[in-house]
Coordinates of C-alpha atoms in Angstrom, one line a residue:
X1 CA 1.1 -17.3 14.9
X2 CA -1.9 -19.7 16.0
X3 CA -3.2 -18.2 19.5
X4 CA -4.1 -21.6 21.8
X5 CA -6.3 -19.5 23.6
X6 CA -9.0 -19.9 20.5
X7 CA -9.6 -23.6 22.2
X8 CA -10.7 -22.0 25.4
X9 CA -13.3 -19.6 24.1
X10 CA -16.8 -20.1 24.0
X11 CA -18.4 -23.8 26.6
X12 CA -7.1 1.7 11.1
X13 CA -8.9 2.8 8.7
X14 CA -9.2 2.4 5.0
X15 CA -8.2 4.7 4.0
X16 CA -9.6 5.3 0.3
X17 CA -7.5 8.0 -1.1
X18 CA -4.7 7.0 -3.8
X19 CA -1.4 5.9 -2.8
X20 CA 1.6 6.8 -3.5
X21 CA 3.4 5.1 -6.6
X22 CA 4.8 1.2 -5.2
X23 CA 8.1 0.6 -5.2
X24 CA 10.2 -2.2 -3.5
X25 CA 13.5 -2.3 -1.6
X26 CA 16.1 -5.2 -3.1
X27 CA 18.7 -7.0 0.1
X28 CA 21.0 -9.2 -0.1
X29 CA 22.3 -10.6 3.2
X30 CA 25.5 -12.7 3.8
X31 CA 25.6 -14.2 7.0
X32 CA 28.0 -16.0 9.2
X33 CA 26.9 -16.9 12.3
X34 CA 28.5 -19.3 15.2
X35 CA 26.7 -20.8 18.1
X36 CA 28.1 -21.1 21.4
X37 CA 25.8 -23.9 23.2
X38 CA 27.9 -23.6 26.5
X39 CA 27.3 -19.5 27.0
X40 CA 24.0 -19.6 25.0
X41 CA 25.6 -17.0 22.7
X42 CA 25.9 -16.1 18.9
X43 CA 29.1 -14.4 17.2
X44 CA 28.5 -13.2 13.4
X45 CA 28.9 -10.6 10.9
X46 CA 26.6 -9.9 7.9
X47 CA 27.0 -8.3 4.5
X48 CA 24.2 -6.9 2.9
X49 CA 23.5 -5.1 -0.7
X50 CA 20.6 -2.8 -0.1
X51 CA 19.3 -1.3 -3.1
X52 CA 17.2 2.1 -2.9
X53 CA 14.3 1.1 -5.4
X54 CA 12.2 4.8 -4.2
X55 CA 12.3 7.8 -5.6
X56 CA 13.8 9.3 -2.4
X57 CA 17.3 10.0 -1.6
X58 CA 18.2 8.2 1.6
X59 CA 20.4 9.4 3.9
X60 CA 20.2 6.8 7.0
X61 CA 18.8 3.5 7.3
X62 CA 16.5 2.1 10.4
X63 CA 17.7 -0.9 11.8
X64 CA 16.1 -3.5 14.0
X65 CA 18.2 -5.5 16.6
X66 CA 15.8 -7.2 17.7
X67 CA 17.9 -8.9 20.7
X68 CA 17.8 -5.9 22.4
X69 CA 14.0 -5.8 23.3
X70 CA 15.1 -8.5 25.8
X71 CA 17.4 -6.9 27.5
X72 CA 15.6 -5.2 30.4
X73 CA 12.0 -4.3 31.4
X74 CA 12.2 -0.9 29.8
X75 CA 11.4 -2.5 26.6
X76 CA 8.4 -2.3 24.4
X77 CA 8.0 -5.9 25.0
X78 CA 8.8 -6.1 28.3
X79 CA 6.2 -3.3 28.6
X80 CA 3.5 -4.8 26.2
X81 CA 3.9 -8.5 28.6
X82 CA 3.6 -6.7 32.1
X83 CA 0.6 -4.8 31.2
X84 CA -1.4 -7.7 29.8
X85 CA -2.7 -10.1 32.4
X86 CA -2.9 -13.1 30.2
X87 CA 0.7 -12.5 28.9
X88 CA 2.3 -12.3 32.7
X89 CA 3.2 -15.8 33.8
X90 CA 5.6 -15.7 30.8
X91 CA 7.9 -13.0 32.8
X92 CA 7.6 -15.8 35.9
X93 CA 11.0 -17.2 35.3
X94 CA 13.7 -16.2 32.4
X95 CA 16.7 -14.8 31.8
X96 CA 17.3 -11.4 29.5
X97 CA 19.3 -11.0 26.1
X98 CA 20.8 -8.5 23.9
X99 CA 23.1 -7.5 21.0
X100 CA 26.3 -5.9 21.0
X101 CA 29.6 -5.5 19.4
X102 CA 27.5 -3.4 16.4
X103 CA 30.2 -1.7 14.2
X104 CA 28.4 -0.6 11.1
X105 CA 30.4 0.3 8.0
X106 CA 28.8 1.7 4.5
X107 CA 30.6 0.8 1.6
X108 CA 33.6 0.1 4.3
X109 CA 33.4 3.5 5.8
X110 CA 32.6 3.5 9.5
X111 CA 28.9 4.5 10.0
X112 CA 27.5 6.9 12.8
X113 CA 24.5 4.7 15.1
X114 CA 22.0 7.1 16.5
X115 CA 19.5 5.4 19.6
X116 CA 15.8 5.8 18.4
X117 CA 14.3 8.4 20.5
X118 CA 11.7 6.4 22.2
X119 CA 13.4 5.1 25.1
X120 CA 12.1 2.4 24.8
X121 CA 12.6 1.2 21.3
X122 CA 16.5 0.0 22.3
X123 CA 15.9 -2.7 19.6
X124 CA 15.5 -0.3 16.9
X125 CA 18.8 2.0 15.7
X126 CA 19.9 4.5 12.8
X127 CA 22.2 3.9 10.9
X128 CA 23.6 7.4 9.4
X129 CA 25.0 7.0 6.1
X130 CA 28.4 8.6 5.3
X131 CA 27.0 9.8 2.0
X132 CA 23.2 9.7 0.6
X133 CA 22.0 6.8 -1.4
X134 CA 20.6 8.0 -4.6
X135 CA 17.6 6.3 -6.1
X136 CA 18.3 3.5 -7.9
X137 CA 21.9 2.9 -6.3
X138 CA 23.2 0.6 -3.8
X139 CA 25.4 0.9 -1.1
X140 CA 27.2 -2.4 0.8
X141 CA 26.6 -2.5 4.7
X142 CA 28.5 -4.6 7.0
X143 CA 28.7 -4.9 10.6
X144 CA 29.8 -7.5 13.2
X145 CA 27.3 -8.9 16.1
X146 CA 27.0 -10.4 19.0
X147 CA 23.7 -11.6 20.6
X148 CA 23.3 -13.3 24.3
X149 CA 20.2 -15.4 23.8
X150 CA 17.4 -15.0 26.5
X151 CA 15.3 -17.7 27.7
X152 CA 12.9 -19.2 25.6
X153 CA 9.4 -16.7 26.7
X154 CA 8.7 -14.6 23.8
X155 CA 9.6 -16.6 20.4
X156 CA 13.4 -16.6 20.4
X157 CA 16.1 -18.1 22.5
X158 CA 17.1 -21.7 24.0
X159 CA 15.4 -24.1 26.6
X160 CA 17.7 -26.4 27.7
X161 CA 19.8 -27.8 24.8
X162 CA 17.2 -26.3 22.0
X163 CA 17.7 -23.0 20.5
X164 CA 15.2 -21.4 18.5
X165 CA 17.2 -19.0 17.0
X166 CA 14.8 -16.1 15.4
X167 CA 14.8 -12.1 15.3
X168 CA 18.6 -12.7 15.6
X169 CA 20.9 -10.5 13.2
X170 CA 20.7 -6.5 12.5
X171 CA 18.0 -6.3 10.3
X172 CA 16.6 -3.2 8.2
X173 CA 13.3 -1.9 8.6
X174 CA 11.2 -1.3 5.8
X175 CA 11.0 1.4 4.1
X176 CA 8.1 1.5 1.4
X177 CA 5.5 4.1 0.1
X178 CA 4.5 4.9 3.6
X179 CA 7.8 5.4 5.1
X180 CA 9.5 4.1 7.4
X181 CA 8.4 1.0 9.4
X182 CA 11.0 1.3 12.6
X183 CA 8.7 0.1 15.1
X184 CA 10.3 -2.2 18.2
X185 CA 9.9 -5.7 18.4
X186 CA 6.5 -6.6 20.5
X187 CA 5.4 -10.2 22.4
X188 CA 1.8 -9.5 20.5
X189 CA 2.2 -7.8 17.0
X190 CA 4.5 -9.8 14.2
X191 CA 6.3 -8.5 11.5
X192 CA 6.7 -6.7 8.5
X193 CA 10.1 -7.0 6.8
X194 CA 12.0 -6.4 3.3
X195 CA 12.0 -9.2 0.8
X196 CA 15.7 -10.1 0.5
X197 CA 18.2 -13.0 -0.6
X198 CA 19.8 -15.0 1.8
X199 CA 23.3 -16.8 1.9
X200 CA 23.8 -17.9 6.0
X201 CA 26.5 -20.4 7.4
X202 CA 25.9 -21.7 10.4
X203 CA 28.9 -22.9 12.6
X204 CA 28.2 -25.3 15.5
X205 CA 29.2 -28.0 17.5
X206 CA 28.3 -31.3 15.2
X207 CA 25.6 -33.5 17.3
X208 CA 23.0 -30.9 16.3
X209 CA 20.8 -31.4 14.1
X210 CA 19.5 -27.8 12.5
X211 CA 16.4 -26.7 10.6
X212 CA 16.4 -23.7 8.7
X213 CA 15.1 -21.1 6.3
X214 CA 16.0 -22.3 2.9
X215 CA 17.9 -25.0 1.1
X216 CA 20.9 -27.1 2.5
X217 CA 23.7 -27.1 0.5
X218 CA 25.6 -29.7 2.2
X219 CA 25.2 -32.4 0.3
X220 CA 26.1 -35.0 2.6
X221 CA 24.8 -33.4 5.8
X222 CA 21.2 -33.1 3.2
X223 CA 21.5 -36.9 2.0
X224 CA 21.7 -37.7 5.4
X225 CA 19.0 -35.9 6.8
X226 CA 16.9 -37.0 3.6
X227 CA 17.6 -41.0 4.2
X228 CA 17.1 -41.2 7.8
X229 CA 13.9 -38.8 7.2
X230 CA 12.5 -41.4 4.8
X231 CA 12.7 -44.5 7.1
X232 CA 11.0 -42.6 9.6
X233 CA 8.5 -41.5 7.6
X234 CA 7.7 -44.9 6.3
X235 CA 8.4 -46.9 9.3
X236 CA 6.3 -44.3 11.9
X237 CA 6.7 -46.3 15.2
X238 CA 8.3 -45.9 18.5
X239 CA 11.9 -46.6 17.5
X240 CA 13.0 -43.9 14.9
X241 CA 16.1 -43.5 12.9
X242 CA 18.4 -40.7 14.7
X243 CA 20.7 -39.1 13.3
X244 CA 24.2 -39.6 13.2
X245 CA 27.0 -36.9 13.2
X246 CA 30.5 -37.8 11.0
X247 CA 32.4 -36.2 14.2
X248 CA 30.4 -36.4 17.3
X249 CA 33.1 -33.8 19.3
X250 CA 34.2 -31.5 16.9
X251 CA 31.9 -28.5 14.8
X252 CA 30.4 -28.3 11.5
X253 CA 29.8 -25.4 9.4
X254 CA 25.6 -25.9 7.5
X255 CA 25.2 -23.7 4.2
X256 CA 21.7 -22.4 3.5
X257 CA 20.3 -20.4 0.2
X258 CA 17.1 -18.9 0.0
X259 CA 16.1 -16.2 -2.2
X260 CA 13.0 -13.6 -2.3
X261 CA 12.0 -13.7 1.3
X262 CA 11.4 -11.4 4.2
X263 CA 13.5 -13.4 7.2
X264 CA 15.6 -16.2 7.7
X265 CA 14.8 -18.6 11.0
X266 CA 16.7 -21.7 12.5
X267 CA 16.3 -24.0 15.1
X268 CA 18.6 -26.4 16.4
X269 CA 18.5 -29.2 18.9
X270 CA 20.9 -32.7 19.4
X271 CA 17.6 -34.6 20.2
X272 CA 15.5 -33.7 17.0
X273 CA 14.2 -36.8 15.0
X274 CA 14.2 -35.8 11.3
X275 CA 11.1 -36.8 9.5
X276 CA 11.4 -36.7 5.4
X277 CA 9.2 -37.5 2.5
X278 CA 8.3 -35.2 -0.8
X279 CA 5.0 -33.4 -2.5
X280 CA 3.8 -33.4 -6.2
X281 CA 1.3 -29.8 -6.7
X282 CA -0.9 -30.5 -8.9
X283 CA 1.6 -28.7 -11.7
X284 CA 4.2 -31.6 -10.9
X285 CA 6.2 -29.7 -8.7
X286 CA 7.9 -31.6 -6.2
X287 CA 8.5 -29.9 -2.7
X288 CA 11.0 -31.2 0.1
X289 CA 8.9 -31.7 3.4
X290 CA 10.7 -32.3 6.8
X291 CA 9.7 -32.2 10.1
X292 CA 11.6 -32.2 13.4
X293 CA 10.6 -33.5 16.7
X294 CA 11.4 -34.9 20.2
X295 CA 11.5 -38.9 20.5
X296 CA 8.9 -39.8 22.8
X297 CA 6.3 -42.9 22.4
X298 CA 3.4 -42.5 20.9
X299 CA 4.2 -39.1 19.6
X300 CA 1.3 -38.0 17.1
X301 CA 4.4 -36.1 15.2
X302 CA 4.8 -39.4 13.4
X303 CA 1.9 -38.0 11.0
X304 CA 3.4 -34.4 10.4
X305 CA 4.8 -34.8 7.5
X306 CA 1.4 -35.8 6.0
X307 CA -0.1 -32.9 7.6
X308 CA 2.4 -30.3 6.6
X309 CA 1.8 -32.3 3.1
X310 CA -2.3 -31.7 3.2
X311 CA -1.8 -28.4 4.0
X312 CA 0.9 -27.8 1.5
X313 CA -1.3 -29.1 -1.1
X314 CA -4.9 -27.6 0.0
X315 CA -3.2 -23.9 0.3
X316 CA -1.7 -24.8 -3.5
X317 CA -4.9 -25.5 -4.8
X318 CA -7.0 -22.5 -2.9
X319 CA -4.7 -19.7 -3.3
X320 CA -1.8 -20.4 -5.6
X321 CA 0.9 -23.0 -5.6
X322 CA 3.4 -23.3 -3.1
X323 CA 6.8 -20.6 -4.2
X324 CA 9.5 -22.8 -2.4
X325 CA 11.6 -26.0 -2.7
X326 CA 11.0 -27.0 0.5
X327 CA 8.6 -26.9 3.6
X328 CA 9.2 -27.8 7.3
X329 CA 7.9 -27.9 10.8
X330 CA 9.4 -27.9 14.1
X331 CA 8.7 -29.1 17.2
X332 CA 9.4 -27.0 19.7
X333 CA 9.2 -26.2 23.9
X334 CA 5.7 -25.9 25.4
X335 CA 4.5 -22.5 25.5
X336 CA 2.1 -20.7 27.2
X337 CA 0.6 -18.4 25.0
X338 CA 0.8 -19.6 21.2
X339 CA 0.6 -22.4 19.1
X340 CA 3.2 -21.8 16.5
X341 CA 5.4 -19.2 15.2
X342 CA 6.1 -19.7 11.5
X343 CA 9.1 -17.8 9.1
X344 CA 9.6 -18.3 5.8
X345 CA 10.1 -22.0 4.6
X346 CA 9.7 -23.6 8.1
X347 CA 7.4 -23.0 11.8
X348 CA 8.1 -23.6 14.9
X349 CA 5.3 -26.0 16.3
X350 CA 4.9 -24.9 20.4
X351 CA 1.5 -26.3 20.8
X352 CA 1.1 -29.2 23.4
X353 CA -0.1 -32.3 21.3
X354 CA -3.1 -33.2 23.1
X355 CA -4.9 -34.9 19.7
X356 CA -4.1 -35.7 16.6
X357 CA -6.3 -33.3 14.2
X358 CA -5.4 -30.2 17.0
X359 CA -2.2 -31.0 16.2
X360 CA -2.9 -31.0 11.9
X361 CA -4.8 -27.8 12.8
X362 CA -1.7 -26.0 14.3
X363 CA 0.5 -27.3 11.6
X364 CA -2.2 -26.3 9.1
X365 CA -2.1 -22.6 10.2
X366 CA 1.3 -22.3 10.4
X367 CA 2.4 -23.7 7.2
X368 CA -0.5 -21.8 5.9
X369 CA 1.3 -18.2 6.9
X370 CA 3.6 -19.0 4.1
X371 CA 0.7 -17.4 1.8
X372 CA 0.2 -15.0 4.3
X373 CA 3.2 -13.5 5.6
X374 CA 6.1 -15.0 3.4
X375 CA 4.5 -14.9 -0.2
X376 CA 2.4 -12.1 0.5
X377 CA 4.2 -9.9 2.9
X378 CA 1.9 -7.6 4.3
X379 CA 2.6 -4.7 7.0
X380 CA 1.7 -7.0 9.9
X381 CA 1.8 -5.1 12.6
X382 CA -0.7 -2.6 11.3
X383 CA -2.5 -4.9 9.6
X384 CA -2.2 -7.6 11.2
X385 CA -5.9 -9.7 10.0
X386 CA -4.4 -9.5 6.6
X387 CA -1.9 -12.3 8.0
X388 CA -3.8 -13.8 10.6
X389 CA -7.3 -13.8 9.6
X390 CA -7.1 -14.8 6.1
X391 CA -5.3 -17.3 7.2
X392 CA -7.9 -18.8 10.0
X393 CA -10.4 -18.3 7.0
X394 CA -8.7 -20.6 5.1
X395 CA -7.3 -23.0 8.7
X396 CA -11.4 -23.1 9.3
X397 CA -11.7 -24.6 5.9
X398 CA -9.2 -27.1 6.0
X399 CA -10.1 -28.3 9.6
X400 CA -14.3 -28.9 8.4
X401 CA -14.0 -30.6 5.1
X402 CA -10.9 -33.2 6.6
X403 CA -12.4 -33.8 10.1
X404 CA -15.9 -31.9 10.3
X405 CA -14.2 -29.7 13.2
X406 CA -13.3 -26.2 14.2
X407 CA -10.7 -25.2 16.5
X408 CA -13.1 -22.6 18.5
X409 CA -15.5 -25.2 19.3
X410 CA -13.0 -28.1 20.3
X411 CA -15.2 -31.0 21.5
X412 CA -18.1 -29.0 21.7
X413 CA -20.0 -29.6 18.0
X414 CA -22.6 -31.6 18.5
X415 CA -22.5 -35.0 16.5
X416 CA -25.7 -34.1 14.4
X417 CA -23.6 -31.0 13.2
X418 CA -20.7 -32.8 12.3
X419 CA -23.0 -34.9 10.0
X420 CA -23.6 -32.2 7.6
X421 CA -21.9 -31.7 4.4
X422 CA -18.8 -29.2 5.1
X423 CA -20.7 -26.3 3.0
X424 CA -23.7 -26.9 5.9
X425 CA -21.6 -27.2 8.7
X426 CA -19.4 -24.4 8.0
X427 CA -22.6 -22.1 7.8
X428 CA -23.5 -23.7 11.1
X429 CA -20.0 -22.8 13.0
X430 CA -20.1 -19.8 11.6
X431 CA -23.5 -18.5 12.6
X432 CA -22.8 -19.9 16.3
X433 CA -19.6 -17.7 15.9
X434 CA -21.3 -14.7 14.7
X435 CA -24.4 -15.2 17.2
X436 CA -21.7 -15.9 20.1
X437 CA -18.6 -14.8 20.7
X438 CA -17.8 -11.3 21.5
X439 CA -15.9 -8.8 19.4
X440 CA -15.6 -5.9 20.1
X441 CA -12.9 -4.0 18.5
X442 CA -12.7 -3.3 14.8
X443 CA -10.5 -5.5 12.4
X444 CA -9.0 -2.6 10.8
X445 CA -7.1 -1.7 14.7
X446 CA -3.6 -1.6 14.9
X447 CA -2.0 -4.8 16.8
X448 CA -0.4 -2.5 19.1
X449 CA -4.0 -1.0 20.0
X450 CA -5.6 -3.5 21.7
X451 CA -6.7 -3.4 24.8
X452 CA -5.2 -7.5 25.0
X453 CA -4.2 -10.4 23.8
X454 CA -7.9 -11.8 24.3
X455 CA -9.4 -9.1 22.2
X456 CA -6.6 -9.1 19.8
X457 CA -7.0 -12.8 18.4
X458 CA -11.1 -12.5 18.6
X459 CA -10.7 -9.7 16.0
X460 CA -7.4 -10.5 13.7
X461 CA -8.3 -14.3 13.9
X462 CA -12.1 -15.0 14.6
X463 CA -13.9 -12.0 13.3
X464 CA -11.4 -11.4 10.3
X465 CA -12.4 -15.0 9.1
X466 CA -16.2 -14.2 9.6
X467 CA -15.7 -10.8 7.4
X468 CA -14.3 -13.8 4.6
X469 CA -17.1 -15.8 5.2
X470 CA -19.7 -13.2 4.7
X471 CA -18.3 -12.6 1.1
X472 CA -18.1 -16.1 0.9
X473 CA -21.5 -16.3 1.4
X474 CA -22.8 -13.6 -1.0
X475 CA -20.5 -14.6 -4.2
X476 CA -20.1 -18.5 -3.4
X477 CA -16.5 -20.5 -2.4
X478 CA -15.5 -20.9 -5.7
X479 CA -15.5 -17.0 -6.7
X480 CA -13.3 -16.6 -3.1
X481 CA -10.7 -18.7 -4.4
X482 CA -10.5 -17.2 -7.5
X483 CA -10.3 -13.8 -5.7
X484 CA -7.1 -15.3 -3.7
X485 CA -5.9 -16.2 -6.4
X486 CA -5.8 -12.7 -8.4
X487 CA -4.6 -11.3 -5.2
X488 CA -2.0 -13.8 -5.0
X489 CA -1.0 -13.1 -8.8
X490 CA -1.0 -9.4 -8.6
X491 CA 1.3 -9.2 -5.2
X492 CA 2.9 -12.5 -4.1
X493 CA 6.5 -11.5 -3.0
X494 CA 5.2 -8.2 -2.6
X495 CA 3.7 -5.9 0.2
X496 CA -0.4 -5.4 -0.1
X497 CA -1.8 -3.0 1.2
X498 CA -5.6 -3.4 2.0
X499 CA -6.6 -1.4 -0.7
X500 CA -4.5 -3.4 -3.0
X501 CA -6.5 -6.2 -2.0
X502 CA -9.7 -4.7 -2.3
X503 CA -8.6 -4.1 -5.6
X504 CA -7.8 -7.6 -6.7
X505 CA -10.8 -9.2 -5.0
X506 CA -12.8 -6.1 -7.3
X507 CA -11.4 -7.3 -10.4
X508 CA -12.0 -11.2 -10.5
X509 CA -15.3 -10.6 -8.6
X510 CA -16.2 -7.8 -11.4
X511 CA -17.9 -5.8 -8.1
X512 CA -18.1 -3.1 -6.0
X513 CA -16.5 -3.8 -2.4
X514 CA -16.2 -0.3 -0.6
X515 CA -19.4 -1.3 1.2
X516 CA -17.9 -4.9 2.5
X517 CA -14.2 -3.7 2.8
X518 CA -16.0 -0.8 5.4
X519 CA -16.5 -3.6 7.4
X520 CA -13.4 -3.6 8.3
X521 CA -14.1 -0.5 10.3
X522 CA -17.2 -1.9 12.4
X523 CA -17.3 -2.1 16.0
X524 CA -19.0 -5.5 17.5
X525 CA -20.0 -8.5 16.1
X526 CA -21.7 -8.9 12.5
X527 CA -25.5 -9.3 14.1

């Protein structure tokens, strides 16, 4: 997520002992799901083949149901909002949600649910299996759902006739060399999910157009979507192509595939205009790009393609190339406290579009968590700068060599610093940074331990990227990509921990980092 607050500013421990042995958890999730755009509701069920890859006999599973952190102000979230002043207006005005009609079977014998014992984890269940799941078997889970969507405050749900449809279906949590990951679902604090393969079909009424994680497999519904997304990406003016259903009354049922990732998103909305054109990586790989967004004049969404394209393409070349078929970006509602929310394949876009290259920045840094949270899935809610700031490291990058700007500083660079070569000028931003903004806490801090939302993005975003930059300066940019990209190598579709990255970034560099990687651990600014 891109916090907007960044353009208002300024005018854990390592733990060094070895780990246990890595091993991986294998899903496999069939999902039907229909919407109900009258009662704002979802109906499904979901099959999934979970395969115990640990050494340890299993005999329940953690779930998330995530709908269920919006279903009073008991919740974690709830909770997290009310006691974070900068996070408050978003309980002004909105209606709750949950999840029921849960009825878990194993292997088609009826499963015993236990509530967490937190009261106020309600989003966050175990599953008791009838038998214990040996190592190396797997077991079939199914279970039937039903989720009243809240109001659009907190990532998922609807506004108006747009449904951003996210954190949705029973879900479980990870379980790696650490444990288990059960922890509730929180306004500030992401994600940290098992890699999985999806099948999902998507009933609803026809006039929508839908985005999704993954890859269409309606032909004509794709063709469609691909056509009128070409003239509007050649024509870009004020009168687009819409999009026209085959039965403007009656339903449609939308196929998706994706494999090896760690969620599945989709957004839907009658209004969208559908954007289309493709991207050759420098292997000669061709990637599908959409993007989806209202039809109003003089909308600066007629470039995103091109800048989910330059970011596509930059990341490619930086860190490693691009894992997917296809890459796309929503528009969605205004919203108070973020920029973006991004999920595997395609981002949600909730930033106001004030300018053109704020808006490439927001699209940047969201397509950009594809690296860093989809391809490399790290535990994100305990380390939550290995998604965030390594990403605005990279966002920071991006935004000075195309426009000579920063997203910190806004208007604010003075035009004798913007005529410096990037290298200069990036030293220059980054030494007002270090020099000027306040940060206290230490990167390595739990999300769930800061004190607020305001310290939380100065350390995971600002002061993450500044770490980077440091090393940056000592071995040269060059020898940082080619760290990324060993790090990529050794762990894309994997879970890093820090000191798996430390690792990589030790072997290309051929050095010693325990004394930069304690850094992590400092208090304050870099002075």
């Amino acid at each position: 997520m891109y916090k907007l607050t960044f353009l208002f500013l300024i005018c854990f421990t390592l733990n060094s002992s070895a780990q246990s042995p890595y091993f991986q958890q294998k899903l496999k999730y069939q999902i039907n799901v229909t919407l109900n755009d009258i009662d704002k509701t979802l109906k499904g069920d979901e099959t999934i083949i979970y395969k115990n890859n640990s050494n340890t006999t299993l005999d329940f599973i953690w779930f998330h149901i995530y709908p269920n952190a919006y279903k009073n102000e008991t919740t974690a979230m709830f909770q997290q909002i009310k006691n974070d002043p900068s996070r408050k207006k978003k309980l002004e005005k909105y209606s709750t949600g949950h999840i029921e009609g849960l009825n878990f079977k194993v292997n088609d014998q009826l499963a015993i649910i236990e509530a967490h014992p937190n009261p106020q984890f309600i989003d966050v269940i175990k599953v008791k299996l009838p038998f214990p799941l040996k190592s190396g078997d797997s077991i079939k889970i199914t279970a039937d759902f039903k989720v009243k969507l809240p109001s659009y405050f907190s990532r998922s749900g609807y506004v108006d006739d747009e449904f951003i449809i996210t954190q949705w279906y029973p879900k479980p949590a990870v379980f790696d060399r650490d444990g288990w990951h059960e922890f509730p679902y929180l306004d500030m604090g992401e994600f940290y999910s098992e890699y999985a393969d999806y099948k999902v079909n998507i009933t609803l009424p026809s006039a929508y157009v839908v985005g999704a994680t993954g890859v269409l497999q309606n032909a004509d519904e794709l063709e469609q979507y691909k056509t009128t997304g070409a003239k509007n990406f050649a024509a870009k003016d004020d009168k687009p192509a819409l999009y026209v259903p085959k039965d403007k009354n009656g339903t449609k049922t939308l196929s998706y595939v994706m494999d090896n990732v760690p969620d599945f998103a989709w957004f839907a909305d009658k209004k969208y205009v559908v954007s289309y054109d493709t991207l050759k990586l420098s292997s000669g790989k061709i990637v599908d790009v959409f993007t989806y967004y209202y039809n109003k004049k003089k909308t600066l969404w007629l470039e995103s393609v091109n800048y989910a394209k330059d970011a596509t393409l930059k990341y490619s070349n930086w860190i490693g190339e691009y894992e997917y078929p296809i890459v796309q970006v929503v528009e969605g509602p205004k919203n108070n406290a973020s920029g973006g929310m991004e999920y595997p394949t395609i981002t949600l876009i909730t930033s106001p579009d004030a300018k053109a290259q704020s808006l490439d920045a927001v699209i940047t840094h969201e397509v950009g968590h594809n690296w860093f949270m989809s391809i490399l899935g790290s535990n994100e809610r305990a380390n939550t700068w290995q998604d965030e700031g390594l990403n605005t490291y990279y966002q920071f990058r991006y935004e000075a060599e195309k426009y000579k700007a920063n997203s910190i500083f806004g208007d604010a660079i003075p035009e004798n610093i913007k005529a410096l070569p990037s290298d200069q000028f990036q030293s220059t931003l980054y030494n007002a940074m270090i020099n000027n903004i306040p940060m206290n806490s230490a990167i390595a801090t739990a999300v769930d331990k800061f004190a607020n939302s305001d310290d939380y993005a100065m350390t995971s975003y600002i002061k993450t990227a500044i770490w980077l930059y440091l090393l940056e300066a000592s071995v040269g940019k060059d020898q940082i990509d080619n760290a990324f990209k060993t790090y990529y190598k050794d762990w894309k579709n994997k879970h890093p921990s820090p000191q798996d990255m430390k690792a990589s970034f030790e072997k290309s560099l051929g050095k010693n980092l325990n004394q930069f990687f304690e850094l992590l651990n400092k208090q304050g600014s870099f002075k």
